[in-house]
Tab-separated table of C-alpha atoms in Angstrom:
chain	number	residue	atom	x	y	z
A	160	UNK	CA	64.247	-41.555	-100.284
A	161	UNK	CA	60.602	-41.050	-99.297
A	162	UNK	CA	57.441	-42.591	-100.810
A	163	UNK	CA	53.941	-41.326	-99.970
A	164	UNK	CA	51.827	-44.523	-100.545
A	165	UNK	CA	47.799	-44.078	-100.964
A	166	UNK	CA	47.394	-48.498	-101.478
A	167	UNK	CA	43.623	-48.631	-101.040
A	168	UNK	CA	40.555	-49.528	-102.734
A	169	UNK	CA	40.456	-49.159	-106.730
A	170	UNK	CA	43.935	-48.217	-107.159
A	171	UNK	CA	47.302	-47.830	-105.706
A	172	UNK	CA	48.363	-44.429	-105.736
A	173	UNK	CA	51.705	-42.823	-104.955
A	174	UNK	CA	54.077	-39.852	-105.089
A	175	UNK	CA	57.958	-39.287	-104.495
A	176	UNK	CA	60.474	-36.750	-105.308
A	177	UNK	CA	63.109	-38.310	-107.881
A	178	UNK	CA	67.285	-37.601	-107.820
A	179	UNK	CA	66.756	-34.540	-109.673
A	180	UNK	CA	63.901	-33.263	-107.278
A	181	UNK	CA	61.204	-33.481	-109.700
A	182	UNK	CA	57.703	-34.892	-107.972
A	183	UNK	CA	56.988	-38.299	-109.574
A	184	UNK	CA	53.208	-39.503	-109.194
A	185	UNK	CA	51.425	-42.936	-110.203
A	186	UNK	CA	49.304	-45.244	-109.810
A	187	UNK	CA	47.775	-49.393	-110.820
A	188	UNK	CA	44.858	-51.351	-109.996
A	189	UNK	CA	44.828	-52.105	-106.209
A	190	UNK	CA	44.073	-55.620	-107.721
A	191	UNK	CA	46.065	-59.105	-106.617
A	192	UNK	CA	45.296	-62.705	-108.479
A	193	UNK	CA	46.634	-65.433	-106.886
A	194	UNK	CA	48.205	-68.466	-108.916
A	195	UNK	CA	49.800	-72.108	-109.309
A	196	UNK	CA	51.797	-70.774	-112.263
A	197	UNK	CA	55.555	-71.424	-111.878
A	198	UNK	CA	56.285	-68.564	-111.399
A	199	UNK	CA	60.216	-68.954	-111.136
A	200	UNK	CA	60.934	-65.544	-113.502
A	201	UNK	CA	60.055	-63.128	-110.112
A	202	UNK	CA	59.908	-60.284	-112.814
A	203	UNK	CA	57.912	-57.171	-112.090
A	204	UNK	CA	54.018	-57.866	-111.239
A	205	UNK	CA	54.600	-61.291	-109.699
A	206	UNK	CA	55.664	-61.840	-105.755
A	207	UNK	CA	55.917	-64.421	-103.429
A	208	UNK	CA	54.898	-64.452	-100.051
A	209	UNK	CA	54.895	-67.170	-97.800
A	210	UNK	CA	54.823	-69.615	-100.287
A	211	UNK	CA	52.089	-68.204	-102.321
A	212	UNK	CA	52.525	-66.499	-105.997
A	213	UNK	CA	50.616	-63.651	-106.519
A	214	UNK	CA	50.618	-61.180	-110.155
A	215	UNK	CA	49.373	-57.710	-109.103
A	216	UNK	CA	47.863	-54.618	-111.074
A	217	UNK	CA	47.565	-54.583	-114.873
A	218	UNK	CA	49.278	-58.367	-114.991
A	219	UNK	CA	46.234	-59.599	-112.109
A	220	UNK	CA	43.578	-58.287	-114.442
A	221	UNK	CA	44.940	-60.868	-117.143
A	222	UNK	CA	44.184	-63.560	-115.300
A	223	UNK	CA	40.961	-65.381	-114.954
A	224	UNK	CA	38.034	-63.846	-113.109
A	225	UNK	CA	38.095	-66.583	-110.607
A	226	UNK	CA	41.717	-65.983	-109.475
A	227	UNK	CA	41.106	-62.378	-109.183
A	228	UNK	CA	41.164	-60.678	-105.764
A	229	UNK	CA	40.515	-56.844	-105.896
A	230	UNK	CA	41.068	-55.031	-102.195
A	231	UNK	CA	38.050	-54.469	-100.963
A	232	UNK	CA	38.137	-54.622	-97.143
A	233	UNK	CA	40.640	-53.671	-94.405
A	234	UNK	CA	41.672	-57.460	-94.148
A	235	UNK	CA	43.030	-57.740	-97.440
A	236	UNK	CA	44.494	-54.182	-97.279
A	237	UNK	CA	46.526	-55.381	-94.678
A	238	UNK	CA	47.396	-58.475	-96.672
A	239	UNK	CA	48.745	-57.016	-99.616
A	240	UNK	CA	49.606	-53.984	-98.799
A	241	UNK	CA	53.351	-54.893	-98.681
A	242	UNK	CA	52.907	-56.433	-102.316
A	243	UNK	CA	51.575	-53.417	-103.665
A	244	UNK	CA	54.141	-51.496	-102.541
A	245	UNK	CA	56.506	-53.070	-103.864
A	246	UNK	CA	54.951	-52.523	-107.108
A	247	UNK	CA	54.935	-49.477	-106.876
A	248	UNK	CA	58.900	-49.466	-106.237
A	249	UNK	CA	58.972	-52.130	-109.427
A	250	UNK	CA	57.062	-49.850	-111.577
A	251	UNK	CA	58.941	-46.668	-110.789
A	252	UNK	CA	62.636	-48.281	-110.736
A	253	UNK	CA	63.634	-47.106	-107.139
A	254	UNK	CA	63.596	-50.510	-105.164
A	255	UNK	CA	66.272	-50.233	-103.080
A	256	UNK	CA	66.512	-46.282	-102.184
A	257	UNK	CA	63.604	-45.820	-100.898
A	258	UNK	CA	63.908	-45.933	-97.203
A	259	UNK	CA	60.908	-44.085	-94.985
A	260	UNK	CA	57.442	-44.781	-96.544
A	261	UNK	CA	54.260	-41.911	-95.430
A	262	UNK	CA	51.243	-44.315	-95.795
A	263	UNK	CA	47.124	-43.273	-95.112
A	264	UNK	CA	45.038	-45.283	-93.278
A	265	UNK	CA	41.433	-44.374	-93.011
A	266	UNK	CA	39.845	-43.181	-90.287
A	267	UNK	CA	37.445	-45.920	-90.014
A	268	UNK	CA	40.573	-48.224	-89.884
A	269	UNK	CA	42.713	-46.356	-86.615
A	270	UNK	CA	42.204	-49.198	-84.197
A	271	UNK	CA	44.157	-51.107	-86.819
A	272	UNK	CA	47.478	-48.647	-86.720
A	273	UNK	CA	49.940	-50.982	-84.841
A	274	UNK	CA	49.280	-53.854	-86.839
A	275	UNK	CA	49.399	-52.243	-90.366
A	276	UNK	CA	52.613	-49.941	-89.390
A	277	UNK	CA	53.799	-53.397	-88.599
A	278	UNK	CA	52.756	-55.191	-91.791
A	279	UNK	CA	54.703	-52.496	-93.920
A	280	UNK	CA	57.505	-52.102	-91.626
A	281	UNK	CA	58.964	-55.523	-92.387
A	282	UNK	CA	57.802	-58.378	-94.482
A	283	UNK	CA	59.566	-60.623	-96.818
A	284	UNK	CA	58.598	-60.786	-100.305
A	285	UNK	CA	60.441	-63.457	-103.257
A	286	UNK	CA	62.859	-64.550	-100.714
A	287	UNK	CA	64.289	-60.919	-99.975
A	288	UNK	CA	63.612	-58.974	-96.301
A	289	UNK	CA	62.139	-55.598	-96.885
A	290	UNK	CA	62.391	-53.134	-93.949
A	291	UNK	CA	60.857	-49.579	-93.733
A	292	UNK	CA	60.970	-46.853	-91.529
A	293	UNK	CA	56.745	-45.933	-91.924
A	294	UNK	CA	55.013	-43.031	-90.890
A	295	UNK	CA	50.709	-43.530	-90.989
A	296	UNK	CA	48.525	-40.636	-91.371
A	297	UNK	CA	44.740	-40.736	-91.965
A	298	UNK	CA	43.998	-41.296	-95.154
A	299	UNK	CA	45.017	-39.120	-98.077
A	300	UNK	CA	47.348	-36.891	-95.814
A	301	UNK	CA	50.189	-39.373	-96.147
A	302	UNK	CA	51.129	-38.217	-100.048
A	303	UNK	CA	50.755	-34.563	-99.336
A	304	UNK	CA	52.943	-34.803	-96.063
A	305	UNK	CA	55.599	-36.070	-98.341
A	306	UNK	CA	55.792	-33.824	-100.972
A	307	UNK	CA	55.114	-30.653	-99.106
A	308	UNK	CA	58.155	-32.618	-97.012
């Protein structure tokens, strides 16, 4: 399965064709709060990377303003860009089948391809390897490549 994945400023945004070949579109807050909870139930909104617990998108809001990162530059795009994603594969139920992910990047971003193909490609999030095949398009292309796919 394909995802088109718009993870940028303000929101998240996304788009996929289901089983039945219906298009399925969404989106959250682009928004990450890091914590010292324990944060041992890894439900949906909360991920580990690298040691560090984060909540994401409607669940990051709830937490205090101080703890609050919202994506606002290409550093932390590139950061959590693998976390949103997977929220967006939590929220829609299809972790696991989705296999080749169409991503934008904008323009003003291109001399950061390599490294953010590479960020998305593989990463390891709440002790479990992720790999996709991804595919980087300038920005806002990436969701339209995939549906008209």
């Amino acid at each position: 399965m394909r995802l088109g994945l718009d993870a940028g400023y303000g929101h998240t945004k996304y788009a996929y064709f289901d089983e039945a070949g219906e298009i399925k579109l969404g989106k959250f807050p682009s928004v990450v709060a890091a914590t010292k909870d324990n944060v041992s139930d890894l439900s949906r909104g909360v991920y580990c990377e690298n040691d560090e617990a984060y909540y994401v998108g409607d669940l990051a809001l709830k937490q205090p303003f101080t703890a609050i990162k919202e994506i606002v530059s290409y550093r932390d795009l590139e950061k959590y860009a693998p976390i949103l994603l997977k929220e967006a594969l939590q929220i829609e139920g299809i972790d696991g089948k989705v296999t080749q992910v169409a991503c934008g990047l904008s323009p003003a971003h291109m001399s950061h391809i390599a490294a953010f193909k590479e960020r998305l490609s593989s990463f390891e999030l709440n002790g479990k390897k992720e790999q996709f095949e991804v595919v980087l398009y300038p920005q806002g292309v990436g969701a339209v490549k995939t549906i008209n796919y």
